[in-house]
CSV table of C-alpha atoms in Angstrom, one decimal:
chain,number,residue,atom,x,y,z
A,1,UNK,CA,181.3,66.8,100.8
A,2,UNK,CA,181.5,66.6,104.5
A,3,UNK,CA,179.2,69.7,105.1
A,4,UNK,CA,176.6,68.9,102.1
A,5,UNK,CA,176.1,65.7,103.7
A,6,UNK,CA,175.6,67.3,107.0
A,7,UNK,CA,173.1,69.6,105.4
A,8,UNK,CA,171.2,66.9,104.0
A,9,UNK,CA,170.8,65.3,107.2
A,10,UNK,CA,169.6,68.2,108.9
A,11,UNK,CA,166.9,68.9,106.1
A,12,UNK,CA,166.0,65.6,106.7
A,13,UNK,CA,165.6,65.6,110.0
A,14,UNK,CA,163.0,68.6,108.8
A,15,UNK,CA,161.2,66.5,106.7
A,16,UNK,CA,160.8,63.4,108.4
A,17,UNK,CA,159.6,65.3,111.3
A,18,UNK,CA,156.7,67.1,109.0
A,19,UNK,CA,155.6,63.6,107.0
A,20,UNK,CA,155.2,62.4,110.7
A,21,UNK,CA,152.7,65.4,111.7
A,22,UNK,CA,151.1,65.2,108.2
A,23,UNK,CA,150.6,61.6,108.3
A,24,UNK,CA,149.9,61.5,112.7
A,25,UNK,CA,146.9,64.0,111.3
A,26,UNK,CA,145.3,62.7,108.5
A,27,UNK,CA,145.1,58.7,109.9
A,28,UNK,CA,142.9,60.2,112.8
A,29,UNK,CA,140.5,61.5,110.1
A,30,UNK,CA,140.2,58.3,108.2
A,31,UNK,CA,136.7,56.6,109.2
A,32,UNK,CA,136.7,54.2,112.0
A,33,UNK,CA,137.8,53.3,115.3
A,34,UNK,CA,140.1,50.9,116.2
A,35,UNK,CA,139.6,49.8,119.1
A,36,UNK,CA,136.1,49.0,117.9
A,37,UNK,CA,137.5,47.3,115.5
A,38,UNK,CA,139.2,45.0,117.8
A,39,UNK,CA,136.2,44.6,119.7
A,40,UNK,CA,134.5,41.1,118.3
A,41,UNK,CA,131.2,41.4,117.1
A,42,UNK,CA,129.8,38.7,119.5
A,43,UNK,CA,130.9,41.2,122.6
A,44,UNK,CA,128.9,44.2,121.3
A,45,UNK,CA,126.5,44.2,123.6
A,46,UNK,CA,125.2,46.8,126.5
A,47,UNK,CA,128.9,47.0,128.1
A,48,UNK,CA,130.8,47.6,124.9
A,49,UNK,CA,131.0,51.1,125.0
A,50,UNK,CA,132.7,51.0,128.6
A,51,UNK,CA,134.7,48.8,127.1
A,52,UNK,CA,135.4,50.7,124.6
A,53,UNK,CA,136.0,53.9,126.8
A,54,UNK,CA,138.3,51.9,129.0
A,55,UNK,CA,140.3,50.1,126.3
A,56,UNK,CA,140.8,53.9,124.7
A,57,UNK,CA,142.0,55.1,128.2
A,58,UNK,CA,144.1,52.6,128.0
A,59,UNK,CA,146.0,53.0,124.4
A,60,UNK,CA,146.6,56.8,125.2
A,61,UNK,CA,143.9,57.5,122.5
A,62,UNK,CA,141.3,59.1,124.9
A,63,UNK,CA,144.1,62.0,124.9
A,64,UNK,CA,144.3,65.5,122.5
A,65,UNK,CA,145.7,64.3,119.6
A,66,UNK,CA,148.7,67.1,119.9
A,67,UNK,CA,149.3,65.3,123.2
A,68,UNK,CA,149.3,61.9,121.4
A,69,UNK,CA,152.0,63.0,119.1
A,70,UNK,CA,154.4,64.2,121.6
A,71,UNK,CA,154.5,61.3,123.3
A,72,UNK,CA,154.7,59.3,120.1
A,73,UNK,CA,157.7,61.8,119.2
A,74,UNK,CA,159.3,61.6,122.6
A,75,UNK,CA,159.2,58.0,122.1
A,76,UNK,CA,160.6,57.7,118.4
A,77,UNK,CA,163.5,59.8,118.8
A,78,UNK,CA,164.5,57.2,121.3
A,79,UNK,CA,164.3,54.3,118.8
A,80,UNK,CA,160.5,53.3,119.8
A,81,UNK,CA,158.4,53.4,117.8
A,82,UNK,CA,155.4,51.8,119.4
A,83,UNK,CA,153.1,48.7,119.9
A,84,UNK,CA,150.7,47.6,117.4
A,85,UNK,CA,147.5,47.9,118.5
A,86,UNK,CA,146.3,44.7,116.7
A,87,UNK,CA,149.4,42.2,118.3
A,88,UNK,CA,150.6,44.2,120.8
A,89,UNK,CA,154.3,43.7,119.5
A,90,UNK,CA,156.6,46.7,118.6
A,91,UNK,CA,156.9,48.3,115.5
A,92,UNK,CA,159.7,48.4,115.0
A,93,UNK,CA,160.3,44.3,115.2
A,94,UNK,CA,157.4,44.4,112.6
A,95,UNK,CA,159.1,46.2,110.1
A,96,UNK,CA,162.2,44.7,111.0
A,97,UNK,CA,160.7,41.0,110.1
A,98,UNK,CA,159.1,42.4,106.9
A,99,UNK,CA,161.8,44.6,105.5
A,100,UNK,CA,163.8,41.9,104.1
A,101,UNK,CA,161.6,40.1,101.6
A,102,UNK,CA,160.3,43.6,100.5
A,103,UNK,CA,164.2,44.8,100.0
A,104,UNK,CA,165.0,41.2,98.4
A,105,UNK,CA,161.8,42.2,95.3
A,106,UNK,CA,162.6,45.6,95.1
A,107,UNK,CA,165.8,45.2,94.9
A,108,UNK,CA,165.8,42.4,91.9
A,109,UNK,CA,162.9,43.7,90.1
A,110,UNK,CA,164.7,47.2,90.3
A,111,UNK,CA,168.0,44.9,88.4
A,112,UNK,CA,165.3,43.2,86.3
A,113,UNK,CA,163.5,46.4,85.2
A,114,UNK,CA,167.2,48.3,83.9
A,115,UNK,CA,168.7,44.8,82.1
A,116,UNK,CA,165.6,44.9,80.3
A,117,UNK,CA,165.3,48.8,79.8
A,118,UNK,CA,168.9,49.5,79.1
A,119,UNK,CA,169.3,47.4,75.6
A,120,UNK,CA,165.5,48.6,74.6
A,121,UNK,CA,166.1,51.8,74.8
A,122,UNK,CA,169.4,51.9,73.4
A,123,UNK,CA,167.8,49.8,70.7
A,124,UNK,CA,164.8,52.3,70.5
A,125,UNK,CA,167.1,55.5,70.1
A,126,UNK,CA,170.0,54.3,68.0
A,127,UNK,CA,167.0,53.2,65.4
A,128,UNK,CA,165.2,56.0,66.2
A,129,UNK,CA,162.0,56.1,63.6
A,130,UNK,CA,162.7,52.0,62.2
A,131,UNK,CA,160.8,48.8,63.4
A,132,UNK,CA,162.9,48.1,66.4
A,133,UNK,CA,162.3,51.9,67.7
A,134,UNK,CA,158.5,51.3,67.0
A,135,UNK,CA,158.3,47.6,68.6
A,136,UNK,CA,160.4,48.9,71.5
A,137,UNK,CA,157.3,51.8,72.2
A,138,UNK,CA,155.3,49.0,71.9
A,139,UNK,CA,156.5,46.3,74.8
A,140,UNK,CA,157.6,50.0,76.7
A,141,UNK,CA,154.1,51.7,77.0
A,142,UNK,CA,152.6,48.1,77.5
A,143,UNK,CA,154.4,48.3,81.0
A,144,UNK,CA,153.5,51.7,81.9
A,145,UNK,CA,150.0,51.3,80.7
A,146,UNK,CA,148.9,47.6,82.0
A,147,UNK,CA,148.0,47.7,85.9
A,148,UNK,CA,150.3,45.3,87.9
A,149,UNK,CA,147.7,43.8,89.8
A,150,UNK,CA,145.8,42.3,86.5
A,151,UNK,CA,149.4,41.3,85.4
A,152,UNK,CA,149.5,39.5,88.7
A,153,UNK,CA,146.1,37.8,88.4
A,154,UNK,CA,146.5,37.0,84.8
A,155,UNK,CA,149.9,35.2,85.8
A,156,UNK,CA,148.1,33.6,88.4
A,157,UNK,CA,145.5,32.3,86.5
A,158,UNK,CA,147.5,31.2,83.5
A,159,UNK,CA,150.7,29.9,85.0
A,160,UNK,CA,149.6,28.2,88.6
A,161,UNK,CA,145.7,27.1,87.9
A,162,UNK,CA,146.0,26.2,84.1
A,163,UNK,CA,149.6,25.1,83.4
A,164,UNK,CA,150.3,24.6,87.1
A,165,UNK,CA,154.1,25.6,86.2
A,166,UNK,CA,154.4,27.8,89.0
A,167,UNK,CA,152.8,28.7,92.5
A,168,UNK,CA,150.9,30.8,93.1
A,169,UNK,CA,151.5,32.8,96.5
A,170,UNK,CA,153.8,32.8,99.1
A,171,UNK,CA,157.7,33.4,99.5
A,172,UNK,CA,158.6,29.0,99.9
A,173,UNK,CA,156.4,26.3,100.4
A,174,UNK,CA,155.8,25.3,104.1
A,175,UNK,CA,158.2,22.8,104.7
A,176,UNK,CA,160.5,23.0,101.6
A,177,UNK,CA,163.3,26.0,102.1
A,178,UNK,CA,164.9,24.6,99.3
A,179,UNK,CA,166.4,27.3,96.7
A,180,UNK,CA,164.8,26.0,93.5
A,181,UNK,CA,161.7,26.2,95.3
A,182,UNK,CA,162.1,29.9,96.7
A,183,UNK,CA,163.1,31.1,93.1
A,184,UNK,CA,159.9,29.5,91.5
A,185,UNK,CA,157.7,30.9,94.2
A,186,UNK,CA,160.0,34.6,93.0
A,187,UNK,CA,159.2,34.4,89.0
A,188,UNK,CA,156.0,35.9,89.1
A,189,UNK,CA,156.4,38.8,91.3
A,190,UNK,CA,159.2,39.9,90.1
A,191,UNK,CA,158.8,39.3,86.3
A,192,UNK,CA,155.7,41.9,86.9
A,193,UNK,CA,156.9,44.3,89.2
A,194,UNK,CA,160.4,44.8,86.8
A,195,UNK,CA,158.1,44.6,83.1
A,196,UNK,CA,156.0,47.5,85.1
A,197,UNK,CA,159.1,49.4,85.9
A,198,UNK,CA,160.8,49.0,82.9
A,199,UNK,CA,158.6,50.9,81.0
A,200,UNK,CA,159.3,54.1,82.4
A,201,UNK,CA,162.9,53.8,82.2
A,202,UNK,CA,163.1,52.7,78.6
A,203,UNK,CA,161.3,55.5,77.7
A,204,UNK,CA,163.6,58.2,79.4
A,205,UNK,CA,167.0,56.1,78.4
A,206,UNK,CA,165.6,56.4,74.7
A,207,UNK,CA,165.1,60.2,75.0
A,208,UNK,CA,168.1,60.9,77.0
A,209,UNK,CA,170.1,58.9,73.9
A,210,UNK,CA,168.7,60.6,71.5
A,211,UNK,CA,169.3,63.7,73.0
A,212,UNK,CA,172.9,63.0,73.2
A,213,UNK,CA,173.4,61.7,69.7
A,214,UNK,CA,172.8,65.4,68.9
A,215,UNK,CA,175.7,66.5,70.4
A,216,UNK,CA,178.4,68.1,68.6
A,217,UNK,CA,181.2,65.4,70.0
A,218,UNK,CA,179.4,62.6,68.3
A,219,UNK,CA,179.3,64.5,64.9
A,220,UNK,CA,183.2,64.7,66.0
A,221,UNK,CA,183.7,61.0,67.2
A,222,UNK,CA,181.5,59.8,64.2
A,223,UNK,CA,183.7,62.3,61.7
A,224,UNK,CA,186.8,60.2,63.3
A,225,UNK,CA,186.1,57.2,62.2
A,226,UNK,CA,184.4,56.0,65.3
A,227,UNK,CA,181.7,53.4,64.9
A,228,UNK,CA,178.0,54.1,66.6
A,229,UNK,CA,178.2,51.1,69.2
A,230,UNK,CA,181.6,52.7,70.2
A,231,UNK,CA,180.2,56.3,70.5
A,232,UNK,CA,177.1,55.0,72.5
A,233,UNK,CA,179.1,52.6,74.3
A,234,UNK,CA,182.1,54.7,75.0
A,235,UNK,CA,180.4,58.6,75.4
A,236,UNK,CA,176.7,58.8,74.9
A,237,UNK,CA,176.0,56.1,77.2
A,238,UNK,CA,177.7,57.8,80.1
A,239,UNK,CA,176.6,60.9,79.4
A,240,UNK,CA,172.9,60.1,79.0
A,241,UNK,CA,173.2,58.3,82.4
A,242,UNK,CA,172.3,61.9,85.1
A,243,UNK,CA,168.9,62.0,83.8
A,244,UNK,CA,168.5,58.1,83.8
A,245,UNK,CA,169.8,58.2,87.1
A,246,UNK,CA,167.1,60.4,88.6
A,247,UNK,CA,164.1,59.1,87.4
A,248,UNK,CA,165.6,55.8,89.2
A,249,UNK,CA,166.3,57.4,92.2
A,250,UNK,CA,162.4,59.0,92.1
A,251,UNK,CA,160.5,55.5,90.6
A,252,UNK,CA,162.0,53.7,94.0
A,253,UNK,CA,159.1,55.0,96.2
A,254,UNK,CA,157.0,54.0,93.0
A,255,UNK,CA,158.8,50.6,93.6
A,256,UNK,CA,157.7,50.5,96.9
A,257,UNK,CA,154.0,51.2,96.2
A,258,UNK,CA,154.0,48.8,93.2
A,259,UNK,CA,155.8,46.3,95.5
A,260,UNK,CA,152.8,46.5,97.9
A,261,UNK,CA,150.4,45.7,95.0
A,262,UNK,CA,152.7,42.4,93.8
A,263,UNK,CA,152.7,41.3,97.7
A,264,UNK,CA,149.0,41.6,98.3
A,265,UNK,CA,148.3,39.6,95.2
A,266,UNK,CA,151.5,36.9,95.8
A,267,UNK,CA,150.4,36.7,99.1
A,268,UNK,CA,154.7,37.8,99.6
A,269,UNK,CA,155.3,38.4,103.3
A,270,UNK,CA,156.6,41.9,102.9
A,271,UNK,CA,155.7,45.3,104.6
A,272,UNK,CA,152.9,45.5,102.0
A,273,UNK,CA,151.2,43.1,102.9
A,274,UNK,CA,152.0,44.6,106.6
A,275,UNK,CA,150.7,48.2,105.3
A,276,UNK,CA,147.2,46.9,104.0
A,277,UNK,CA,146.7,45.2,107.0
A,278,UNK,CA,147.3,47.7,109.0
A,279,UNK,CA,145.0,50.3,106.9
A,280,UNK,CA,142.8,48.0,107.0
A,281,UNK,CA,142.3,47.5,111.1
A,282,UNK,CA,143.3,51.6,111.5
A,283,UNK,CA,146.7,50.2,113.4
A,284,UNK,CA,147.9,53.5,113.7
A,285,UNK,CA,151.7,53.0,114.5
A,286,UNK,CA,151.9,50.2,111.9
A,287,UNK,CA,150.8,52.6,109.1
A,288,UNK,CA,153.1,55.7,110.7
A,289,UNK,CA,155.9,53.1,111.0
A,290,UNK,CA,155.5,52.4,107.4
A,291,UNK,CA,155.4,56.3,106.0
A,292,UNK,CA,158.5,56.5,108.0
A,293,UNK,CA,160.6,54.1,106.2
A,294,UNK,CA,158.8,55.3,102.6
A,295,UNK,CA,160.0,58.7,103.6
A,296,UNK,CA,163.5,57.5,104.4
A,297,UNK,CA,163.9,55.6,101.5
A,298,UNK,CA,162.7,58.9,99.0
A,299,UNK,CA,165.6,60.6,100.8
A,300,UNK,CA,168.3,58.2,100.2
A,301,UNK,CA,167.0,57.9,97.1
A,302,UNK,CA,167.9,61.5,96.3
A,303,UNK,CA,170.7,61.4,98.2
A,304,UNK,CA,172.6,58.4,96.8
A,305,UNK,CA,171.3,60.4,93.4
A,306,UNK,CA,173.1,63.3,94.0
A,307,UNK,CA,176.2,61.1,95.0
A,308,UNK,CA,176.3,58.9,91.7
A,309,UNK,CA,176.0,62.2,89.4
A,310,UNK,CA,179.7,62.8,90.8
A,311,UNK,CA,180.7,59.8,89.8
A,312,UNK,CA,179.0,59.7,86.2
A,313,UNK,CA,180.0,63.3,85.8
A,314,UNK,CA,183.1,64.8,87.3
A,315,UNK,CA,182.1,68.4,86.5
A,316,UNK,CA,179.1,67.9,88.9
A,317,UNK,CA,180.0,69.2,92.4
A,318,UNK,CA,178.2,68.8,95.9
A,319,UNK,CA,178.4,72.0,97.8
């Protein structure tokens, strides 16, 4: 265990290192400058562009961009990650402050998303071919197919301006910290970003199921006496679980990207909203920061993958 742990770290080490050279490359070629961006349009006049040069000069962006990344590098490895170029503060504080309500949906929509795909598709492949396998496709490709973002504008639209049930952005209400009031302000985003997930994983707990059911030890168990909830419940369930297991591991970066979608329409103070706002002014540490963590978490993702198959299966080894 020891050693294939150290081996994951060292690959990576690898890969983090290459997403930050791929993604340190391809921001310099979006469109758009950003200092010139920072620039108000009421000061573009004749002295703008020494402005411009000297503001440049200043950020280290006047350099090679190889040269750029080195000293970017030589300062991450240290724990820096650098200064925004739109507030000046660090990185690594800005992540830091926006990690937690974006951990906080993911995580419960994640929770949300199995509770509702877990029954459905057990549902869906123990009646394999009857209504409730039929209506269980049904509410299942409805997630995969419908777009969060209209989910989240439709919510809007039906539950905060015409029944005024619910609000309509925002983590709390300014001056209320109450709980009831944080988990009203939670229903919508995280109703919509677990339906979306669910979807997915309905659809392989169904097929994993029903590819179990198959199996000669349920002909056996079955032959025994045993009834179908106990089979499911006590040896199909478990044994359908590896494959369930990875596409979770896989759909959390999917989380992530769906999560920005909810938080730029709930107005959620996450690292979504962060993200787009740093796309949006070309604040280029803010967006590296960002592929940083979403590379970290798709390796811990794996990672903690590889770690549960051990404990759903004991014939699975790490070496």
């Amino acid at each position: 265990m020891a050693a294939y742990l150290v081996r994951r770290a060292l690959i990576s080490v690898v890969v983090l290192l290459l997403v930050s050279v791929g993604i340190f490359w391809l921001i310099r070629l979006a469109p758009g400058d950003p200092v010139e961006m920072m620039l108000p349009a009421v000061n573009r006049g004749p002295g703008a562009e020494a402005y411009i040069e000297a503001k440049r000069a200043e950020l280290g962006l006047d350099k090679p961009i190889f040269v750029q990344y080195f000293i970017w590098l030589s300062d991450a490895v240290r724990g820096n990650l650098g200064y925004s170029l739109d507030s000046s503060r660090s990185v690594r504080e800005l992540i830091g402050e926006r990690m937690g309500p974006t951990v906080y949906l993911m995580g419960l929509s994640l929770l949300l998303a199995l509770v509702i795909a877990v029954p459905l598709g057990l549902l869906a492949a123990v009646r394999k071919g009857r209504l409730a396998d039929y209506a269980a496709s049904v509410v299942s490709l409805g997630a995969v197919c419908t777009p969060p973002f209209f989910l989240g504008i439709l919510a809007i639209y039906v539950m905060s301006l015409k029944l005024g049930l619910l609000p309509s952005a925002g983590m709390s209400t300014p001056g209320d910290g109450s709980v009831g009031d944080s988990l009203l302000h939670l229903v919508m985003p995280l109703c919509i970003l677990g339906f979306a997930q669910s979807g997915v994983f309905t659809r392989y707990i169904r097929a994993s199921v029903i590819s179990e059911l198959h199996s000669d030890y349920v002909r056996t168990a079955e032959a025994k006496g045993v009834s179908t909830v106990g089979v499911v419940t006590r040896h199909v369930l478990r044994n359908a679980m590896i494959p369930v297991i990875t596409i979770v591991a896989l759909s959390l970066p999917g989380l992530l990207a769906g999560a920005v979608v909810i938080e730029t329409v709930f107005a959620w103070p996450g690292m979504g909203q962060m993200a787009i706002a740093a796309v949006v002014g070309r604040d280029y540490p803010v967006i590296i920061g960002f592929a940083l963590v979403v590379a970290v978490l798709v390796l811990l993702s794996n990672l903690i993958a590889d770690l549960l198959y051990t404990l759903v299966d004991p014939r699975v080894s790490l070496r």
